[in-house]
Short mmCIF file of C-alpha atoms in Angstrom, two decimals:
data_model
loop_
_atom_site.label_atom_id
_atom_site.label_comp_id
_atom_site.label_asym_id
_atom_site.label_seq_id
_atom_site.Cartn_x
_atom_site.Cartn_y
_atom_site.Cartn_z
CA MET A 24 152.42 106.97 228.14
CA GLY A 25 155.98 105.71 227.86
CA ASP A 26 157.59 102.31 227.21
CA GLN A 27 156.47 98.73 227.81
CA ALA A 28 156.89 96.13 230.59
CA THR A 29 156.51 92.46 233.24
CA GLN A 30 155.36 89.10 236.50
CA THR A 31 152.47 90.20 238.73
CA SER A 32 153.20 91.33 242.25
CA SER A 33 151.87 88.87 244.78
CA GLN A 34 150.33 91.67 246.88
CA PRO A 35 148.72 94.91 245.75
CA VAL A 36 150.75 98.00 246.60
CA GLU A 37 149.03 101.06 248.03
CA PRO A 38 149.62 104.14 245.86
CA HIS A 39 150.62 106.37 248.78
CA GLY A 40 152.51 103.84 250.89
CA GLU A 41 156.26 104.01 251.40
CA ALA A 42 156.68 100.62 249.73
CA ASN A 43 155.46 101.87 246.37
CA GLY A 44 156.84 105.38 246.64
CA VAL A 45 160.24 106.88 247.18
CA GLN A 46 161.51 104.10 249.39
CA ALA A 47 160.53 101.35 246.90
CA ALA A 48 161.93 103.27 243.96
CA GLU A 49 165.23 103.84 245.69
CA SER A 50 165.54 100.28 247.00
CA ASN A 51 165.17 98.98 243.45
CA GLY A 52 167.99 101.14 242.20
CA LYS A 53 170.57 101.21 245.01
CA HIS A 54 172.71 98.92 247.09
CA GLN A 55 172.31 99.13 250.86
CA ASN A 56 175.39 101.34 251.07
CA GLY A 57 173.74 103.88 248.76
CA ALA A 58 175.80 103.17 245.62
CA MET A 59 173.79 102.85 242.41
CA LYS A 60 173.52 99.31 241.09
CA ARG A 61 172.45 97.96 237.72
CA ALA A 62 168.83 96.79 237.67
CA PRO A 63 168.36 93.10 236.91
CA ILE A 64 167.51 92.19 233.33
CA THR A 65 163.78 91.64 232.90
CA SER A 66 162.47 88.56 231.15
CA ALA A 67 160.25 88.97 228.09
CA GLU A 68 157.36 87.42 230.01
CA SER A 69 157.69 89.86 232.91
CA LEU A 70 158.02 92.78 230.54
CA ALA A 71 154.82 91.80 228.74
CA GLU A 72 152.96 91.55 232.03
CA ALA A 73 154.39 94.92 233.09
CA GLU A 74 153.11 96.48 229.87
CA LYS A 75 149.59 95.32 230.70
CA HIS A 76 149.78 97.08 234.06
CA LYS A 77 151.18 100.17 232.36
CA ALA A 78 148.30 100.24 229.87
CA GLU A 79 145.84 99.95 232.73
CA GLY A 80 147.68 102.74 234.53
CA ASN A 81 147.48 104.94 231.44
CA ASP A 82 143.70 104.54 231.39
CA PHE A 83 143.49 105.62 235.01
CA TYR A 84 145.85 108.50 234.26
CA ARG A 85 143.69 109.78 231.40
CA ALA A 86 140.66 109.53 233.74
CA ALA A 87 142.55 111.67 236.29
CA GLN A 88 142.52 108.77 238.78
CA TYR A 89 146.16 109.30 239.64
CA SER A 90 146.40 107.19 242.77
CA MET A 91 145.10 104.17 240.83
CA ALA A 92 147.51 104.97 238.02
CA VAL A 93 150.38 105.01 240.53
CA ARG A 94 149.29 101.58 241.79
CA CYS A 95 149.46 100.14 238.24
CA TYR A 96 152.78 101.78 237.38
CA THR A 97 154.23 100.47 240.64
CA ARG A 98 153.27 96.90 239.71
CA ALA A 99 154.79 97.42 236.28
CA HIS A 100 158.03 98.73 237.79
CA GLU A 101 158.28 95.79 240.16
CA LEU A 102 157.99 93.43 237.20
CA ALA A 103 160.52 95.36 235.09
CA PRO A 104 162.85 97.28 237.40
CA ASP A 105 165.37 97.88 234.57
CA SER A 106 162.86 99.91 232.53
CA PRO A 107 162.79 103.70 233.10
CA THR A 108 159.38 104.01 231.43
CA PHE A 109 157.30 102.88 234.36
CA LEU A 110 159.25 105.12 236.71
CA ASN A 111 158.70 108.10 234.40
CA ASN A 112 155.00 107.35 234.16
CA ARG A 113 154.68 107.06 237.90
CA ALA A 114 156.64 110.29 238.33
CA ALA A 115 154.22 112.08 235.99
CA ALA A 116 151.26 110.89 238.10
CA TYR A 117 153.00 111.90 241.30
CA MET A 118 153.56 115.39 239.90
CA LEU A 119 149.84 115.88 239.28
CA MET A 120 149.13 114.63 242.81
CA GLY A 121 151.55 117.16 244.31
CA GLU A 122 153.85 114.35 245.49
CA PHE A 123 156.96 116.18 244.25
CA GLU A 124 159.49 114.35 246.43
CA ARG A 125 158.32 110.99 245.13
CA ALA A 126 158.26 112.29 241.57
CA LEU A 127 161.81 113.54 242.00
CA ALA A 128 163.00 110.18 243.41
CA ASP A 129 161.43 108.25 240.51
CA SER A 130 162.93 110.66 237.97
CA HIS A 131 166.40 110.34 239.47
CA LEU A 132 166.13 106.55 239.37
CA ALA A 133 164.90 106.66 235.76
CA GLU A 134 167.83 108.93 234.90
CA SER A 135 170.27 106.46 236.46
CA ILE A 136 168.85 103.62 234.34
CA ALA A 137 168.67 105.60 231.10
CA PRO A 138 170.77 108.79 231.30
CA GLY A 139 170.18 111.73 228.99
CA ASN A 140 166.39 111.55 228.53
CA PRO A 141 165.26 115.20 228.05
CA LYS A 142 161.79 114.51 229.49
CA THR A 143 163.30 112.99 232.61
CA ALA A 144 165.67 115.92 233.03
CA ALA A 145 162.80 118.38 232.59
CA ARG A 146 160.70 116.58 235.18
CA ILE A 147 163.61 116.63 237.66
CA GLN A 148 163.96 120.37 237.19
CA GLN A 149 160.21 120.88 237.50
CA ALA A 150 159.94 118.79 240.68
CA GLN A 151 162.87 120.64 242.25
CA SER A 152 161.24 123.96 241.39
CA HIS A 153 157.95 122.96 242.98
CA LEU A 154 159.71 121.64 246.06
CA SER A 155 161.45 125.00 246.29
CA VAL A 156 158.06 126.73 246.40
CA LEU A 157 156.99 124.33 249.15
CA GLY A 158 160.18 125.20 251.03
CA GLN A 159 159.40 128.91 250.64
CA ALA A 160 155.97 128.35 252.17
CA ASN A 161 157.58 126.75 255.22
CA HIS A 162 160.11 129.59 255.41
CA PHE A 163 157.39 132.25 255.34
CA LEU A 164 155.49 130.48 258.12
CA GLU A 165 158.63 130.35 260.26
CA ALA A 166 159.07 134.08 259.60
CA LYS A 167 155.44 134.70 260.66
CA ASN A 168 154.48 135.88 257.18
CA PRO A 169 151.33 133.80 256.59
CA GLY A 170 150.13 135.86 253.64
CA MET A 171 153.17 134.95 251.54
CA ALA A 172 152.92 131.33 252.70
CA VAL A 173 149.32 131.17 251.43
CA ASN A 174 150.49 132.65 248.13
CA CYS A 175 153.00 129.79 247.75
CA ILE A 176 150.40 127.16 248.59
CA ASP A 177 147.99 128.67 246.06
CA ARG A 178 150.68 128.44 243.37
CA LEU A 179 151.25 124.79 244.17
CA GLU A 180 147.56 123.92 244.16
CA ARG A 181 147.16 125.45 240.71
CA LEU A 182 149.63 122.83 239.46
CA LEU A 183 147.36 119.97 240.49
CA SER A 184 144.80 118.27 238.36
CA ALA A 185 141.28 119.46 239.09
CA LYS A 186 140.41 115.96 240.33
CA ALA A 187 143.52 115.52 242.41
CA THR A 188 143.35 115.45 246.21
CA ILE A 189 145.33 118.23 247.83
CA PRO A 190 148.26 116.67 249.73
CA THR A 191 147.78 116.60 253.48
CA VAL A 192 151.05 118.41 254.10
CA TRP A 193 149.83 121.34 252.01
CA ARG A 194 146.55 121.44 253.89
CA ARG A 195 148.43 121.52 257.19
CA LEU A 196 150.54 124.39 255.89
CA ARG A 197 147.43 126.35 254.90
CA ALA A 198 145.85 125.69 258.29
CA GLU A 199 149.05 126.91 259.97
CA ALA A 200 148.89 130.11 257.92
CA MET A 201 145.25 130.63 258.88
CA LEU A 202 146.13 130.08 262.52
CA GLN A 203 148.79 132.78 262.28
CA GLN A 204 146.24 135.08 260.63
CA GLY A 205 143.76 134.52 263.46
CA GLN A 206 141.32 132.60 261.26
CA TYR A 207 140.76 129.98 263.93
CA GLU A 208 137.51 128.59 262.61
CA GLN A 209 138.97 127.89 259.16
CA ALA A 210 142.21 126.48 260.56
CA GLY A 211 140.26 124.21 262.89
CA LYS A 212 138.03 123.08 260.05
CA ILE A 213 141.00 121.95 257.94
CA ALA A 214 142.62 120.14 260.89
CA GLY A 215 139.30 118.45 261.66
CA GLU A 216 138.90 117.27 258.07
CA ILE A 217 142.39 115.75 258.14
CA LEU A 218 141.60 113.96 261.40
CA ARG A 219 138.35 112.57 260.04
CA VAL A 220 140.39 110.77 257.42
CA ASP A 221 143.22 109.79 259.76
CA ARG A 222 142.71 110.14 263.52
CA THR A 223 146.34 109.18 264.10
CA ASP A 224 147.76 112.19 262.24
CA VAL A 225 149.87 113.61 265.08
CA ASP A 226 150.64 116.88 263.30
CA ALA A 227 146.93 117.50 262.70
CA LEU A 228 146.18 116.74 266.37
CA VAL A 229 148.77 119.26 267.50
CA LEU A 230 147.50 121.78 264.98
CA ARG A 231 143.90 121.49 266.12
CA GLY A 232 145.02 121.63 269.75
CA ARG A 233 146.79 124.93 269.00
CA VAL A 234 143.63 126.26 267.34
CA MET A 235 141.60 125.39 270.45
CA TYR A 236 144.25 126.95 272.66
CA MET A 237 144.31 130.22 270.73
CA ALA A 238 140.51 130.30 270.76
CA GLY A 239 140.55 129.98 274.57
CA ASP A 240 139.26 126.40 274.79
CA ASN A 241 142.09 125.08 276.96
CA THR A 242 140.37 121.86 278.03
CA THR A 243 139.94 120.67 274.44
CA ALA A 244 143.48 121.80 273.61
CA ILE A 245 144.90 119.73 276.47
CA ASN A 246 142.99 116.66 275.27
CA HIS A 247 144.44 117.00 271.76
CA PHE A 248 148.01 117.39 273.03
CA GLN A 249 147.59 114.36 275.30
CA GLU A 250 146.37 112.24 272.39
CA ALA A 251 149.28 113.41 270.21
CA LEU A 252 151.73 112.41 272.96
CA ARG A 253 150.06 109.04 273.34
CA LEU A 254 150.62 108.39 269.63
CA ASP A 255 154.09 109.94 269.56
CA PRO A 256 155.72 110.39 273.00
CA ASP A 257 158.67 112.16 271.37
CA LYS A 258 156.57 114.95 269.86
CA SER A 259 158.31 117.83 271.64
CA LEU A 260 155.92 120.58 270.49
CA ALA A 261 152.95 118.67 271.89
CA ARG A 262 154.74 118.16 275.20
CA THR A 263 155.72 121.83 275.49
CA LEU A 264 152.24 123.07 274.66
CA PHE A 265 150.59 120.53 276.97
CA ARG A 266 152.61 121.78 279.95
CA GLN A 267 152.09 125.42 279.02
CA VAL A 268 148.32 125.17 278.56
CA ARG A 269 147.89 123.07 281.69
CA LYS A 270 149.76 125.68 283.78
CA LEU A 271 147.74 128.50 282.23
CA GLU A 272 144.45 126.74 282.90
CA GLU A 273 145.44 125.99 286.49
CA LEU A 274 146.21 129.65 287.21
CA LYS A 275 143.00 130.81 285.57
CA THR A 276 140.95 128.30 287.55
CA GLN A 277 142.64 129.30 290.81
CA GLY A 278 142.01 132.96 290.00
CA ASN A 279 138.34 132.27 289.34
CA SER A 280 138.03 130.45 292.65
CA ALA A 281 139.73 133.26 294.57
CA PHE A 282 137.44 135.87 293.04
CA LYS A 283 134.27 133.88 293.70
CA ASN A 284 135.32 133.43 297.31
CA GLY A 285 135.80 137.14 297.90
CA ARG A 286 139.59 137.37 297.49
CA PRO A 287 139.99 139.84 294.60
CA THR A 288 143.59 140.78 295.49
CA GLU A 289 144.69 137.14 295.28
CA ALA A 290 142.69 136.65 292.08
CA ASP A 291 144.34 139.73 290.56
CA ARG A 292 147.78 138.25 291.31
CA LEU A 293 146.89 134.87 289.80
CA TYR A 294 145.45 136.38 286.62
CA SER A 295 148.54 138.58 286.27
CA GLU A 296 150.79 135.53 286.62
CA ALA A 297 148.77 133.69 283.97
CA LEU A 298 149.09 136.63 281.58
CA GLU A 299 152.89 136.29 281.74
CA ILE A 300 152.84 132.75 280.29
CA ASP A 301 152.08 133.43 276.61
CA SER A 302 151.60 136.90 275.19
CA THR A 303 150.62 135.46 271.78
CA ASN A 304 147.54 133.67 273.09
CA ILE A 305 144.44 135.62 272.12
CA GLY A 306 141.40 133.73 273.36
CA THR A 307 142.65 132.97 276.88
CA ASN A 308 144.40 136.30 277.39
CA ALA A 309 141.22 138.17 276.46
CA LYS A 310 139.42 136.26 279.22
CA LEU A 311 142.26 136.85 281.68
CA TYR A 312 142.27 140.61 281.07
CA SER A 313 138.49 140.66 281.44
CA ASN A 314 138.65 138.68 284.69
CA ARG A 315 141.41 140.86 286.11
CA ALA A 316 139.38 143.95 285.24
CA GLN A 317 136.56 142.63 287.44
CA CYS A 318 139.03 142.22 290.30
CA ARG A 319 140.24 145.79 289.87
CA LEU A 320 136.69 147.05 289.67
CA LYS A 321 136.04 145.31 293.00
CA LEU A 322 139.23 146.84 294.43
CA LYS A 323 138.14 150.32 293.20
CA ARG A 324 141.15 150.55 290.88
CA TYR A 325 138.88 151.88 288.20
CA ASP A 326 141.43 153.28 285.73
CA GLU A 327 143.28 149.95 285.73
CA ALA A 328 139.99 148.12 285.22
CA VAL A 329 139.25 150.26 282.16
CA ALA A 330 142.76 149.60 280.79
CA ASP A 331 142.34 145.82 281.20
CA CYS A 332 138.97 145.91 279.44
CA ASP A 333 140.54 147.84 276.57
CA LYS A 334 143.22 145.14 276.23
CA ALA A 335 140.63 142.37 276.29
CA LEU A 336 138.67 144.08 273.52
CA GLU A 337 141.82 144.63 271.45
CA LEU A 338 142.28 140.86 271.48
CA ASP A 339 138.61 140.02 270.94
CA SER A 340 136.41 142.86 269.72
CA ALA A 341 133.29 140.68 269.86
CA TYR A 342 133.73 139.92 273.57
CA THR A 343 130.83 141.62 275.42
CA LYS A 344 131.78 140.91 279.04
CA PRO A 345 134.62 143.49 279.20
CA VAL A 346 132.28 146.08 277.64
CA VAL A 347 129.98 145.72 280.64
CA THR A 348 132.85 145.79 283.15
CA ARG A 349 134.37 148.85 281.49
CA ALA A 350 131.03 150.66 281.59
CA LYS A 351 130.77 150.02 285.34
CA ALA A 352 134.31 151.30 285.88
CA LYS A 353 133.59 154.43 283.83
CA ILE A 354 130.44 155.07 285.84
CA ALA A 355 132.55 154.82 289.01
CA LEU A 356 134.92 157.36 287.42
CA GLU A 357 131.88 159.54 286.62
CA ARG A 358 132.43 159.13 282.89
CA TYR A 359 128.73 158.45 282.49
CA GLN A 360 128.26 159.45 278.86
CA GLU A 361 131.18 157.25 277.76
CA ALA A 362 129.64 154.29 279.57
CA VAL A 363 126.30 154.86 277.86
CA ASP A 364 127.95 155.25 274.46
CA ASP A 365 129.99 152.05 274.87
CA LEU A 366 126.96 150.00 275.86
CA GLN A 367 124.77 151.56 273.18
CA ALA A 368 127.26 150.59 270.46
CA CYS A 369 127.55 147.06 271.85
CA CYS A 370 123.76 146.68 271.98
CA GLU A 371 123.53 147.67 268.32
CA THR A 372 125.80 144.79 267.32
CA ASN A 373 124.17 142.40 269.83
CA PRO A 374 120.47 143.36 269.70
CA ASN A 375 119.27 140.15 271.35
CA ASP A 376 121.56 140.29 274.37
CA GLN A 377 119.26 141.02 277.30
CA THR A 378 122.14 141.50 279.74
CA LEU A 379 123.52 144.32 277.60
CA GLN A 380 120.08 145.90 277.39
CA ARG A 381 119.75 145.88 281.20
CA GLU A 382 123.23 147.32 281.66
CA LEU A 383 122.49 150.07 279.12
CA LYS A 384 119.30 151.01 280.94
CA GLN A 385 121.20 151.16 284.24
CA ALA A 386 123.96 153.30 282.70
CA GLN A 387 121.37 155.69 281.27
CA LEU A 388 119.84 155.98 284.74
CA GLU A 389 123.26 156.69 286.25
CA LEU A 390 123.80 159.40 283.62
CA LYS A 391 120.47 160.96 284.54
CA LYS A 392 121.28 160.73 288.24
CA SER A 393 124.61 162.45 287.65
CA GLN A 394 122.82 165.50 286.27
CA ARG A 395 121.08 166.27 289.59
CA LYS A 396 122.68 167.42 292.85
CA ASN A 397 125.27 164.98 294.09
CA TYR A 398 124.66 164.85 297.83
CA TYR A 399 127.66 162.62 298.39
CA LYS A 400 129.95 165.16 296.78
CA ILE A 401 128.36 167.98 298.71
CA LEU A 402 129.23 166.22 301.97
CA GLY A 403 132.53 164.94 300.58
CA ILE A 404 131.87 161.27 301.26
CA ALA A 405 131.79 158.02 299.33
CA LYS A 406 128.54 156.40 298.23
CA ASP A 407 129.05 153.55 300.66
CA ALA A 408 129.54 155.86 303.68
CA GLY A 409 127.82 154.77 306.90
CA ASP A 410 125.66 156.78 309.30
CA GLN A 411 128.55 158.00 311.42
CA GLU A 412 130.53 159.11 308.37
CA ILE A 413 127.50 161.01 307.09
CA LYS A 414 127.03 162.78 310.45
CA LYS A 415 130.71 163.62 310.74
CA ALA A 416 130.80 164.95 307.18
CA TYR A 417 127.68 167.06 307.74
CA ARG A 418 129.12 168.66 310.89
CA LYS A 419 132.33 169.52 309.02
CA GLN A 420 130.62 170.92 305.91
CA ALA A 421 127.98 172.80 307.90
CA LEU A 422 130.70 174.58 309.85
CA LEU A 423 132.69 175.32 306.70
CA SER A 424 129.75 176.63 304.70
CA HIS A 425 127.79 178.45 307.42
CA PRO A 426 127.00 182.05 306.34
CA ASP A 427 128.36 183.40 309.63
CA LYS A 428 131.70 181.87 308.74
CA ASN A 429 131.61 183.26 305.21
CA PRO A 430 130.15 186.79 305.41
CA ASP A 431 131.85 187.84 302.18
CA ASP A 432 130.72 184.86 300.14
CA PRO A 433 127.44 185.57 298.31
CA ASP A 434 127.03 181.82 297.65
CA ALA A 435 127.45 180.81 301.29
CA GLU A 436 123.73 180.64 301.99
CA ALA A 437 123.11 178.38 298.96
CA LYS A 438 126.01 176.11 299.91
CA PHE A 439 124.77 175.87 303.48
CA LYS A 440 121.33 175.02 302.18
CA ASP A 441 122.76 172.24 299.94
CA VAL A 442 124.66 170.78 302.90
CA GLY A 443 121.47 170.63 304.95
CA GLU A 444 119.55 169.17 302.05
CA ALA A 445 122.22 166.50 301.54
CA TYR A 446 122.15 165.57 305.21
CA GLN A 447 118.36 165.38 305.37
CA ILE A 448 118.27 162.91 302.46
CA LEU A 449 121.30 160.77 303.30
CA SER A 450 120.51 160.49 307.00
CA ASP A 451 117.04 159.14 306.29
CA PRO A 452 117.29 155.49 305.16
CA GLN A 453 114.09 155.59 303.11
CA GLN A 454 114.93 158.82 301.28
CA LYS A 455 118.55 157.71 300.82
CA ALA A 456 117.38 154.47 299.20
CA ARG A 457 115.11 156.41 296.84
CA TYR A 458 117.93 158.79 295.98
CA ASP A 459 120.49 156.00 295.42
CA SER A 460 118.16 153.95 293.24
CA GLY A 461 117.08 156.94 291.16
CA VAL A 462 113.40 156.42 292.01
CA ASP A 463 113.21 160.10 292.92
CA LEU A 464 113.88 160.98 289.29
CA GLU A 465 110.53 159.48 288.36
CA ASP A 466 108.79 162.15 290.43
CA GLY A 467 109.52 164.95 287.99
CA PRO A 468 111.87 167.94 288.01
CA GLY A 469 111.15 168.79 291.65
CA GLY A 470 112.65 165.48 292.73
CA MET A 471 112.05 163.28 295.75
CA GLY A 472 108.27 163.05 295.26
CA GLY A 473 105.83 163.94 297.99
CA GLY A 474 108.29 163.17 300.76
CA GLY A 475 111.26 164.95 299.23
CA PHE A 476 112.20 168.35 297.91
CA GLY A 477 110.09 170.66 295.89
CA PRO A 478 111.29 173.85 294.22
CA GLY A 479 111.61 175.48 297.64
CA GLY A 480 114.07 172.83 298.80
CA MET A 481 114.14 170.41 301.72
CA GLY A 482 110.38 169.91 301.83
CA GLY A 483 109.87 173.33 303.38
CA MET A 484 112.35 172.82 306.23
CA ASP A 485 114.65 175.70 307.09
CA PRO A 486 118.31 174.63 306.81
CA GLN A 487 118.89 176.21 310.21
CA ASP A 488 116.25 173.92 311.69
CA ILE A 489 118.18 170.93 310.38
CA PHE A 490 121.33 172.48 311.82
CA ARG A 491 119.77 172.86 315.26
CA MET A 492 118.14 169.42 315.18
CA PHE A 493 121.46 167.83 314.37
CA ALA A 494 123.18 169.70 317.21
CA GLN A 495 120.51 168.60 319.66
CA GLN A 496 120.86 165.00 318.54
CA GLN A 497 124.59 165.27 319.18
CA GLY A 498 124.00 166.81 322.63
CA GLY A 499 125.30 170.21 321.57
CA GLY A 500 122.31 172.40 322.45
CA GLY A 501 123.12 175.51 324.46
CA MET A 502 126.81 175.55 323.60
CA GLY A 503 128.30 178.90 322.83
CA GLY A 504 125.37 180.95 324.05
CA GLY A 505 122.72 178.97 322.17
CA HIS A 506 124.71 178.29 318.96
CA PRO A 507 124.50 174.60 318.12
CA PHE A 508 128.28 174.17 317.75
CA GLY A 509 129.44 177.14 319.78
CA GLY A 510 132.13 179.63 318.89
CA MET A 511 130.12 181.06 316.00
CA GLY A 512 128.87 184.42 317.15
CA GLY A 513 128.11 183.69 320.82
CA GLY A 514 124.35 183.61 320.14
CA HIS A 515 124.01 187.28 319.04
CA SER A 516 122.76 188.53 315.71
CA HIS A 517 125.23 190.22 313.38
CA GLY A 518 124.64 193.78 312.37
CA HIS A 519 124.20 192.85 308.72
CA GLY A 520 121.01 190.93 309.54
CA ASN A 521 121.72 187.24 309.75
CA PRO A 522 118.59 185.41 308.53
CA TYR A 523 119.36 182.49 310.86
CA GLY A 524 119.21 184.59 314.03
CA PHE A 525 122.82 183.97 315.16
#
């Protein structure tokens, strides 16, 4: 390859170091003020020695050992700085290594020593073209178009020799594109490989920290940004991200503490504040939406809980926790079949998750429970109503649904019966517990087993007996001429034949 050459360098020069690359090439061809100077005339002895290094470099070049070839050509150039041959040879090796900036610098220096060489001119044009593609890759990444950036990097890598090592800067660019595409595992793998070779690569540290951050591993991300700042205190991106992630983690931790200590309203506020920090974060925001949904479930803001779970799953479709929370919220909203369907689909993709299996079984039970009489709805009370609320609700509904109050309603008797049935079950702690747990469903279609209701309803008790018993318990016996609550017929029987004797 090329011309001949020169005196052995006292120290070996690393093929990728600044001394043997662009900086060395330029320092041999320029004054300190940047003006081009004439290279010193090489002695015949130095030129002969340089030619030996060139021949050795050519052997390495043919063996595709380009970094070793660069080392030899560098020694040759140092011995014969007025010869463009060694610069051209080194530029050719740099091109196959993807070191286009160094190839361009060597070619320009060779052109200044021996103007008009067509091969040198062609290499300058080629290096500029490849650098343009590299610039396009950076531009596409800045424009958040990672697909086109990857296309540019692929084009560049096809220019390399099969045995060449892909330049670190290209690998960082590919990892950045993968990060933008949400391929966190692959991006992290590339950054990790770079760091295994050079643990002081600040850009790789920041890159891997960003991967960890986007994946929701804030502690590891903070450690990477701290290390990057230790190595380069002026790395502004590392400093910005360090502060941002630390604030986000603090709010999340405070929210977790508030929730665990029974302060869901405070936790909701803290999670909401954390969600305002970075809308582009996927891993952490998915957790924050999921956590806030649990707060809203606790606060009985069920529709908002469902909405937060939906957002968490949009960010991370494989996240199972919000599926469970959403199912609970839907059950509270009486959307039982949806809850079962959601959990069933999640169980199919996570067949070994025992928590999901338990939640599915519970949702299926709630669906089955919803298909029987809802005693809470009949009395118009919540499921967590206490004894006094149950009694108050029964009194109100019994008065409203009593057949004497609704002589023209053919369904009045059935409604009154349901009210009595609801009160009998919910006022008895043992039967209420069986009803709430769904144990009564195991007793067959009659429900409530031996101590509950058969097809005749209320275990054979007349609803009017329940009505009277309740009135007596409340001290209302004898009011209104014998009517338990008074004012409902004065104790006489209606002409149409009231079956309750009022």
